[in-house]
Coordinates of C-alpha atoms in Angstrom, one line a residue:
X40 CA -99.6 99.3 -89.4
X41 CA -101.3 102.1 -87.6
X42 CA -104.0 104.5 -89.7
X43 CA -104.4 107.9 -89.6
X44 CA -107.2 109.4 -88.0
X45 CA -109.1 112.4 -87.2
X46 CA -105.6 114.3 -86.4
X47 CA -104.4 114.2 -89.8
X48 CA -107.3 115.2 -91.8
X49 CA -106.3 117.7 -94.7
X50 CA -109.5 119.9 -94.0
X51 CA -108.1 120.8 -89.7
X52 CA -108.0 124.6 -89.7
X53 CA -106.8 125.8 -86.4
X54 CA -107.6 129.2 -84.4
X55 CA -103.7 129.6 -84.5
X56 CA -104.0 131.5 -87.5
X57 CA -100.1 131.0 -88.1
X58 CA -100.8 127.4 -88.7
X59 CA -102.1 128.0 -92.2
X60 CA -98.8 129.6 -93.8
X61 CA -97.9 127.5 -96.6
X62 CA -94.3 127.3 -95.4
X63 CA -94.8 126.7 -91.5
X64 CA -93.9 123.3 -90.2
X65 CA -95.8 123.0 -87.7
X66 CA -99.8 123.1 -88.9
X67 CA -102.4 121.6 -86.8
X68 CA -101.8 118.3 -88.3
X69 CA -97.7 118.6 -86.7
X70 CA -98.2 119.4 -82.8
X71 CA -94.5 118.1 -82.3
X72 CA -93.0 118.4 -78.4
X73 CA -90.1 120.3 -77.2
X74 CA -89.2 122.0 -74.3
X75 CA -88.8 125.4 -73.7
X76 CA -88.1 128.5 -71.3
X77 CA -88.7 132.1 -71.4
X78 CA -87.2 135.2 -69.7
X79 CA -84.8 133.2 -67.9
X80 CA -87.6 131.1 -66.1
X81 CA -87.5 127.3 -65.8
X82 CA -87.7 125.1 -69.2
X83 CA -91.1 123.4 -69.4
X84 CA -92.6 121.1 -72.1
X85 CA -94.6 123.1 -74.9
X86 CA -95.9 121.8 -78.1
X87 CA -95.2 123.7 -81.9
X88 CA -98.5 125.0 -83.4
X89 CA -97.5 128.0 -86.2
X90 CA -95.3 130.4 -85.0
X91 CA -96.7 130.0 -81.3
X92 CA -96.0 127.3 -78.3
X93 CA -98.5 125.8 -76.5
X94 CA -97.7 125.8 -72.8
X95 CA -98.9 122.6 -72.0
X96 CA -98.0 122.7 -68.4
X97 CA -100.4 125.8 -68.3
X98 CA -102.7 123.9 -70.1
X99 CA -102.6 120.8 -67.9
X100 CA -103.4 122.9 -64.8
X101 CA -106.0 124.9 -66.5
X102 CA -107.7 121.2 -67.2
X103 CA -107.6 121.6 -70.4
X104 CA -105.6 118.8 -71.0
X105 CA -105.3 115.2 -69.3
X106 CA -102.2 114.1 -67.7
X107 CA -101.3 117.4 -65.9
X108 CA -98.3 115.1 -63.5
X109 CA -96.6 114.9 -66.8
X110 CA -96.9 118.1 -68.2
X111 CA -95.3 119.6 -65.1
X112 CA -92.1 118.0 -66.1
X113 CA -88.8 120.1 -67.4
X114 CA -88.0 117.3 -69.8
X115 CA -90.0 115.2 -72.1
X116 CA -88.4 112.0 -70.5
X117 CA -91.5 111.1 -68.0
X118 CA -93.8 111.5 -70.6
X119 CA -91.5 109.3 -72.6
X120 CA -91.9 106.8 -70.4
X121 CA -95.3 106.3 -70.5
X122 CA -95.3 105.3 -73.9
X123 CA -97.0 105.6 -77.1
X124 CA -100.4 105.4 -75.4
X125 CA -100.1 108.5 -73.4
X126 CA -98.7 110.7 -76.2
X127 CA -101.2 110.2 -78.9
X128 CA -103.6 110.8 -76.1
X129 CA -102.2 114.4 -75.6
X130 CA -101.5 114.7 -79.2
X131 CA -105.2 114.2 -80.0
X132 CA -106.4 116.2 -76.7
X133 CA -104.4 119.1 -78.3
X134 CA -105.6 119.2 -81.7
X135 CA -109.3 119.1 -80.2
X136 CA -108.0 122.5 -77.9
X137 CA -106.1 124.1 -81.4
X138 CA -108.7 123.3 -83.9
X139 CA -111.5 126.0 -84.8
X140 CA -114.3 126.0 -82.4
X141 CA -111.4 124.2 -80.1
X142 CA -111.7 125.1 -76.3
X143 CA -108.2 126.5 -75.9
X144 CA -109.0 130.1 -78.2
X145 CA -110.7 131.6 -75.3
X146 CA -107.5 131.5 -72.6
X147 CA -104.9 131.9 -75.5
X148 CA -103.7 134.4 -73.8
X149 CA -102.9 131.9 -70.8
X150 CA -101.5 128.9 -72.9
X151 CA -99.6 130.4 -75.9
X152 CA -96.5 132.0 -75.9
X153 CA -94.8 133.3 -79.3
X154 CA -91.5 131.2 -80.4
X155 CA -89.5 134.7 -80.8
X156 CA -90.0 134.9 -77.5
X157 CA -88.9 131.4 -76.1
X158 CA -85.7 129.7 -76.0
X159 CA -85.4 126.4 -76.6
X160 CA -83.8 123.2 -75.0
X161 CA -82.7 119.6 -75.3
X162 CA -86.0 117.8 -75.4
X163 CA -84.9 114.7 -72.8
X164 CA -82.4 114.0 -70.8
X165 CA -80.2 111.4 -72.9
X166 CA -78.3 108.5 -71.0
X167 CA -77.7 106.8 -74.3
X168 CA -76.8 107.9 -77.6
X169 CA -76.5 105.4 -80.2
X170 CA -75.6 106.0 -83.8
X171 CA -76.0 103.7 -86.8
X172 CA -75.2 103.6 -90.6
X173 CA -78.9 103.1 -92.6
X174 CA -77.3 104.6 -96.0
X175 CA -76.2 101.8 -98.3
X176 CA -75.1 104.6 -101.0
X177 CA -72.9 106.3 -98.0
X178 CA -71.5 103.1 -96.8
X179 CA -70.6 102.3 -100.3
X180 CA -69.4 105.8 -101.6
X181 CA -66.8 105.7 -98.7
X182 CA -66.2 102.4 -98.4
X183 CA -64.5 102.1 -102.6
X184 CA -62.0 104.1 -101.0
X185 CA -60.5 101.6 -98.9
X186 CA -61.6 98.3 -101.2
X187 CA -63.9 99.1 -104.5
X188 CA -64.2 95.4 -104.9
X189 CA -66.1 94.9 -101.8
X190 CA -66.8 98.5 -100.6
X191 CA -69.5 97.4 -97.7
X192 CA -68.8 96.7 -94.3
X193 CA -69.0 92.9 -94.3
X194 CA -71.7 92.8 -91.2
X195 CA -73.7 95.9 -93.4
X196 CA -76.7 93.4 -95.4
X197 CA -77.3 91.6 -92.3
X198 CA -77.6 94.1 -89.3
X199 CA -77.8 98.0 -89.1
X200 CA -74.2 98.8 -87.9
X201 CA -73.9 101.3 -84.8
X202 CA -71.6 102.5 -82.4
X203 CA -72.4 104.1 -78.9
X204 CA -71.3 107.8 -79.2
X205 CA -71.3 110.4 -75.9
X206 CA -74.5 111.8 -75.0
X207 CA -72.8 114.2 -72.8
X208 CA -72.2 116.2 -76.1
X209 CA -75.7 116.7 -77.3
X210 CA -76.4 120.6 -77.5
X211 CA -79.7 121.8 -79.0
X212 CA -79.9 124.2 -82.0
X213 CA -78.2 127.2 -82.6
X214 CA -75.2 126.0 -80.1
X215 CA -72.0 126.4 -82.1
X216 CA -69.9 123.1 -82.7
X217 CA -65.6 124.3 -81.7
X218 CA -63.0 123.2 -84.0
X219 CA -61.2 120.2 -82.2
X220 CA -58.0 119.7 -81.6
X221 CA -56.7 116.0 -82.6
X222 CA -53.7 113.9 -84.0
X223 CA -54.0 113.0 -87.5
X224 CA -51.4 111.4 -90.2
X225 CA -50.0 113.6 -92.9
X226 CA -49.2 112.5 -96.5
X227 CA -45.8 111.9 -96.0
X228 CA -47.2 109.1 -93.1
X229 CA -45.8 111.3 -90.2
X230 CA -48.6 112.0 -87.6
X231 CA -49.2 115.5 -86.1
X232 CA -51.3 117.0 -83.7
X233 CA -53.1 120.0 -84.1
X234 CA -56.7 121.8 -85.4
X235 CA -59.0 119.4 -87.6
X236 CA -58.9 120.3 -91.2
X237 CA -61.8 118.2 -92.1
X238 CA -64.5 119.1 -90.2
X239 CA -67.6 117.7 -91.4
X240 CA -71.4 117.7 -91.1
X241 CA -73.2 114.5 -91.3
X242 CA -77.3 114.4 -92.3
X243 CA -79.5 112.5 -89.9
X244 CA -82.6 110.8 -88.3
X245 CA -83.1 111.5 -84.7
X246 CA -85.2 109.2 -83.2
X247 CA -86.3 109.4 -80.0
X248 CA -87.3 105.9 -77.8
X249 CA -90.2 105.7 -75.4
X250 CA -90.8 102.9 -72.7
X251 CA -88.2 100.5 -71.7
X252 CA -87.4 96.8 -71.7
X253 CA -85.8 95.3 -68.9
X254 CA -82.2 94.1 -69.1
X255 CA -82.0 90.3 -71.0
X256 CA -85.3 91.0 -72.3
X257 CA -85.4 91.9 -76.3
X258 CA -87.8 93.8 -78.3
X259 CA -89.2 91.5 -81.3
X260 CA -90.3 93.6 -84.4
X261 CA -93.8 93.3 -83.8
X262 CA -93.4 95.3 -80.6
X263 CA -90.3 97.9 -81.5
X264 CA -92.7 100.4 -83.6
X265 CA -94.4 100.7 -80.1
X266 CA -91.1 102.0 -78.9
X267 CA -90.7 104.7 -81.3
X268 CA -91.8 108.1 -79.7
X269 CA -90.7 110.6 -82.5
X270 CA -87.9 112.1 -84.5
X271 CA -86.1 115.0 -85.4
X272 CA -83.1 116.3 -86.9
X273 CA -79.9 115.4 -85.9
X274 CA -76.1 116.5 -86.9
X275 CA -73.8 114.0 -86.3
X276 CA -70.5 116.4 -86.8
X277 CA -67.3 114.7 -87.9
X278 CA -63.6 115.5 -87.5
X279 CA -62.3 113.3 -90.9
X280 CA -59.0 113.6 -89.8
X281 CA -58.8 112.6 -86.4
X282 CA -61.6 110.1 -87.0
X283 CA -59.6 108.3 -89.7
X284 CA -56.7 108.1 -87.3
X285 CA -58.8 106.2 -84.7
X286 CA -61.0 103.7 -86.3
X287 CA -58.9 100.7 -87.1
X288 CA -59.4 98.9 -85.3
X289 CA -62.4 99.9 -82.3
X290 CA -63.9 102.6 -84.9
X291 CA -65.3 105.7 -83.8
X292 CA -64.2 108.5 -80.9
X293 CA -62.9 111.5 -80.6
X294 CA -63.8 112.0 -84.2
X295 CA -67.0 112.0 -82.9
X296 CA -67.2 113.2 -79.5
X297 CA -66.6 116.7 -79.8
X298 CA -70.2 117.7 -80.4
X299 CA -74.2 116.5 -81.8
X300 CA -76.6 118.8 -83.1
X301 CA -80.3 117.6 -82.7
X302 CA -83.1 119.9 -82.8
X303 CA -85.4 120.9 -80.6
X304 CA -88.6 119.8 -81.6
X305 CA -89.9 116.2 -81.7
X306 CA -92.3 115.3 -84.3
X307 CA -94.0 112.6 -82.8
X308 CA -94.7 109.0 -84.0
X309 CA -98.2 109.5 -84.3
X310 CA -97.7 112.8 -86.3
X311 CA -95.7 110.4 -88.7
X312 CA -98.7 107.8 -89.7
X313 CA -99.4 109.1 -92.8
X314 CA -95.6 109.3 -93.7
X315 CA -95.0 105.6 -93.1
X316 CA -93.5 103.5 -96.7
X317 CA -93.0 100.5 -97.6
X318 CA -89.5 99.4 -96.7
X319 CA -86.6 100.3 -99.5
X320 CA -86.2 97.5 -102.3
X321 CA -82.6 96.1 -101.1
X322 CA -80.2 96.0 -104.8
X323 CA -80.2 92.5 -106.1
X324 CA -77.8 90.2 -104.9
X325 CA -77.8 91.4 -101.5
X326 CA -79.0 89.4 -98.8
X327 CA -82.3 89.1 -97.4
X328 CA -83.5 90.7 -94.4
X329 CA -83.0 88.4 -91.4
X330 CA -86.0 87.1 -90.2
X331 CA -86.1 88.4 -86.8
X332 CA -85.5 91.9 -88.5
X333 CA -88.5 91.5 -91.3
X334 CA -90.7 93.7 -91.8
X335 CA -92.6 94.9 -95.0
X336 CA -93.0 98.5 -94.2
X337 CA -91.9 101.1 -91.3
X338 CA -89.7 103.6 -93.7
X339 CA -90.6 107.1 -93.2
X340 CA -91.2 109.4 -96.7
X341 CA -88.8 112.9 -95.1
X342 CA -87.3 114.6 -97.8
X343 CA -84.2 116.4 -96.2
X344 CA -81.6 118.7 -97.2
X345 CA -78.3 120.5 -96.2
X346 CA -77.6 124.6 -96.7
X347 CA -74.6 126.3 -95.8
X348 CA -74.0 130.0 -95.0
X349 CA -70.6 131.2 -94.8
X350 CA -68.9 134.3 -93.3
X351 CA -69.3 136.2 -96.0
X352 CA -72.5 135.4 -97.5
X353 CA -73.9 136.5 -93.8
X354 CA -71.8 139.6 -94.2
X355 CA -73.8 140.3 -97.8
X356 CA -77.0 139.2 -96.6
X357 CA -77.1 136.5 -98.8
X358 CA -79.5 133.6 -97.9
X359 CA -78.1 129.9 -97.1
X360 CA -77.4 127.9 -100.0
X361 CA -78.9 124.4 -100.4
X362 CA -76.1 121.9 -101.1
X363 CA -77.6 118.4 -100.6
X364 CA -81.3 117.1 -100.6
X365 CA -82.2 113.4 -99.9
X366 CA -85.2 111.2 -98.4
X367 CA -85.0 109.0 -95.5
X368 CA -87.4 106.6 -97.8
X369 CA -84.7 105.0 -100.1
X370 CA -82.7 104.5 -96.5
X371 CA -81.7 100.6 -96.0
X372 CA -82.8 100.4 -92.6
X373 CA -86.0 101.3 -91.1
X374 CA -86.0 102.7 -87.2
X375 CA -88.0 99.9 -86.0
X376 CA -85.1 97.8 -87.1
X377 CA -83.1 99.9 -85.7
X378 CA -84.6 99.4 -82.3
X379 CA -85.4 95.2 -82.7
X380 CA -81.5 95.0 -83.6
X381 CA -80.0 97.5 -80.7
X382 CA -81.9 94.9 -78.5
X383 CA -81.6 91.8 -79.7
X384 CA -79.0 91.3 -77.5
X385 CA -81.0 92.0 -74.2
X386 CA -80.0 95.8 -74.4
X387 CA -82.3 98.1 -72.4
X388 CA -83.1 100.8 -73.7
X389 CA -84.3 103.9 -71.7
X390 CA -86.9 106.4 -72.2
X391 CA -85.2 109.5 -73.8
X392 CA -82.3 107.2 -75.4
X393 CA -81.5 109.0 -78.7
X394 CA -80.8 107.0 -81.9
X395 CA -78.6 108.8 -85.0
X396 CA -79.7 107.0 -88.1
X397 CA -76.2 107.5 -89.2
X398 CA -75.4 109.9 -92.8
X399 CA -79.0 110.0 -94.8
X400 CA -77.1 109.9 -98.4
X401 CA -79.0 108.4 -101.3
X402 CA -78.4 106.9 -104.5
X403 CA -78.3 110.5 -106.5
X404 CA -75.0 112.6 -106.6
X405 CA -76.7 115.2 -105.3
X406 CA -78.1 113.9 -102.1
X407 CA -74.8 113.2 -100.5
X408 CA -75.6 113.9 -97.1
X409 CA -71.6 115.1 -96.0
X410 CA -68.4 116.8 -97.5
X411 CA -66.4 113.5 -97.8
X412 CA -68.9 112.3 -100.0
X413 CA -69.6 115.7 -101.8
X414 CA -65.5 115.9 -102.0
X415 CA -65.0 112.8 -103.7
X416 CA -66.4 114.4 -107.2
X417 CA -64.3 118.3 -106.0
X418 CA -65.6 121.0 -103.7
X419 CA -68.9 122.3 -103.5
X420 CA -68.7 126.2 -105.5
X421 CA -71.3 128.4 -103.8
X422 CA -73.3 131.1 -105.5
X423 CA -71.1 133.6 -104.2
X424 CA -68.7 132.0 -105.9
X425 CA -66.9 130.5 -102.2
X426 CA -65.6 127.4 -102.5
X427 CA -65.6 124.2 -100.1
X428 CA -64.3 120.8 -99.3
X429 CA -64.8 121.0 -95.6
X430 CA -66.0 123.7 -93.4
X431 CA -64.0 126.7 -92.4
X432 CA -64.1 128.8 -89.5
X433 CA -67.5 131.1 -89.3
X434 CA -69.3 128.6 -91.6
X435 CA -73.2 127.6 -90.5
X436 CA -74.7 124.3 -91.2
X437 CA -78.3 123.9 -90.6
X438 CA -81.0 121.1 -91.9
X439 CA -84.4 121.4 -92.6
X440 CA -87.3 118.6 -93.6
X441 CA -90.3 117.6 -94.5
X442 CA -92.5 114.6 -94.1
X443 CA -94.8 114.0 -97.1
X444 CA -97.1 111.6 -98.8
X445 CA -100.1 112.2 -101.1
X446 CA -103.3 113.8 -99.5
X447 CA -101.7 114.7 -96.6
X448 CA -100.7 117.8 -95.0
X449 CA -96.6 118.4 -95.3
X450 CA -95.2 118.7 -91.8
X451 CA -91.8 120.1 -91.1
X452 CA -88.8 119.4 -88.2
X453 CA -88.1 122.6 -87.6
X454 CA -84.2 123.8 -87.9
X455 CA -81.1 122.1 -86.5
X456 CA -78.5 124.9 -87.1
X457 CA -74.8 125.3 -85.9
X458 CA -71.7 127.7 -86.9
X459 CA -68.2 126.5 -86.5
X460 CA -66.2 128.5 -84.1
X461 CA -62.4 128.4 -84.6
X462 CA -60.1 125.7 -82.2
X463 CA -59.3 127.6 -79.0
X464 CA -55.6 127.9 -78.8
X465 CA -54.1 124.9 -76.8
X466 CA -53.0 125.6 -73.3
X467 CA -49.6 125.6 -72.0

């Protein structure tokens, strides 16, 4: 298991004097990737530090960073592909530039721009997008509807179940999700097409890959944490009524396809160190991990929630109101399982793939990490008094997290935010 070193010290200040809010997410100790434009011009990679981005293509051609071929990229991917090696070199090279005394404070002006100022963009190019089911409480929550004697997939205590999902849907941040249109079957059996009713957010891990293994060739656990280049937020929206339609027997697709939310910044691997867990105690009775899956830590300690804004609280001014929180610790899966199982098979997987580590609920009612959950027990009543059991129109979803562990520095994701906008009106 890796250590943490000189980058995660408590005691970094940085020059950034932004850094030091107690709420930012993004102190020296953070420095998580993204990619970003500004007045219209070309997206280039930058790097969170306070409120401010750290051009690091400017950087690289000022010298003030190694790498520069990299750094000229529009999308994190060829960085990506170098691997683990390269980023915690740039990760440490960056903290040395940020920190007090740090080189970078005397062309500031040159290699920070402020984030009100930037917009921001999908951080790789994604030609995969895989999403699994880590949460054995969500699994099983949803499952007792179908069969409470044996609410768990049957494959769920001996692999970490996934579907590939469409990558061409990914959208950044702050890009609202449309109301789909789909078929779905009304009480009376009869099945109609129109509007989803149930639209649904789902809580997640995004987790980015780096490298890539050649076709037929696996990735045993000792090497899969090496493959692991950050994470992020990730929205995995869900239209319950169509989706429920279409699963038996193939699972998954249009219920899923009509949009992702993943957020913009990736907090890198080696930003997580100090966040790293043992692995969650499985329940007794269930099976043991497969050996070619064992491990005895790898979890990640994120504690995560859900806050929902509707139409008319934004009319009041009324801030969002927090409506689930959960931690990716007490999660059945880690991600480096996640990556050993996807290929097991001989799968390659690409620099940039994106992995969704499926609906973060845990064990406590209230860390049900979507409405069909939430909705089994009756709707969610807001402070306003609102009510919901699935989203309406208007409303706007958006996560937040924080890594933490003792002596450390909190870090944060950054927001992954969307509003619903109504189903277009089908053509003729």
């Amino acid at each position: 298991m890796e250590t943490p070193n000189e980058t995660h010290d408590a005691a970094l200040r940085s020059w950034v004097g932004s850094a030091h809010a107690p709420d930012t997410d993004f102190p020296i100790q953070n420095l998580p990737l993204g990619v970003f434009s500004r007045s219209g011009g070309a997206p280039r990679i930058g790097m969170a530090i306070g409120d401010q981005v750290l051009d690091l293509r400017a950087a690289g051609e000022a010298g003030l960073l190694e790498d520069a071929e990299v750094l000229s990229a529009p999308t994190l991917n060829p960085l990506m592909a170098r691997g683990r090696e390269t980023s915690a070199r740039l990760r440490a090279g960056a903290s040395r530039l940020l920190r007090q005394g740090g080189a970078g404070q005397a062309r500031a002006g040159e290699i920070l721009v402020p984030m009100a100022e930037v917009a921001m963009h999908l951080p790789a190019v994604v030609a995969n997008f895989t999403d699994f089911m880590v949460s054995r409480d969500h699994s099983a929550r949803l499952g007792a509807l179908k069969n409470p004697q044996a609410p768990l997939p049957p494959a769920f205590e001996h692999l970490p179940i996934a579907y590939h999902s469409r990558a061409s849907s990914l959208r950044v941040s702050g890009t609202p999700v449309v109301r789909p249109h789909g078929q779905r079957r009304e009480a009376d059996g009869s099945v109609t097409f129109g509007p989803e009713r149930r639209l649904d957010f789902e809580l997640e891990l995004a987790i980015w890959i780096a490298g890539e293994n050649a076709l037929g060739t696996p990735v045993p656990m000792r090497q899969a944490p090496s493959r692991l280049f950050g994470y992020g937020l990730l929205n995995d929206w869900s239209a319950r009524e169509i989706q429920m339609l279409e699963m038996p027997p193939l699972g998954p697709f249009l219920g899923k396809s009509l949009g992702t939310t993943v957020s913009p910044w990736v907090v890198t691997a080696e930003a997580m160190i100090p966040f790293a867990t043992g692995a969650a105690r499985r329940p007794t009775g269930d099976l043991p991990v497969p050996a070619h899956l064992h491990a005895t830590g790898g979890q990640l300690s994120v504690a995560m929630q859900v806050l929902l804004l509707t139409p008319a609280m934004r009319g009041a001014g009324v801030a969002p109101a927090r409506i689930t929180a959960t931690d990716f610790a007490a999660m059945y899966w880690t991600p480096a399982q996640l990556v050993a199982h996807h290929a097991s098979n001989g799968c390659s997987l690409l620099p940039g793939d994106l992995f969704g580590s499926g609906t973060c609920s845990g064990p406590e009612d209230g860390a049900r990490a979507c409405l069909a959950e939430i909705a089994l027990t009756g709707p969610i009543t807001l402070p306003n008094g609102e009510e919901r059991r699935f989203l309406e129109d208007g409303d706007e979803v958006i996560f937040r997290a924080r890594a933490h562990a003792p002596g450390a520095v909190p870090i944060g994701f950054g927001e992954c935010r969307a509003a619903v906008l109504p189903a277009p009106a089908w053509p003729d």
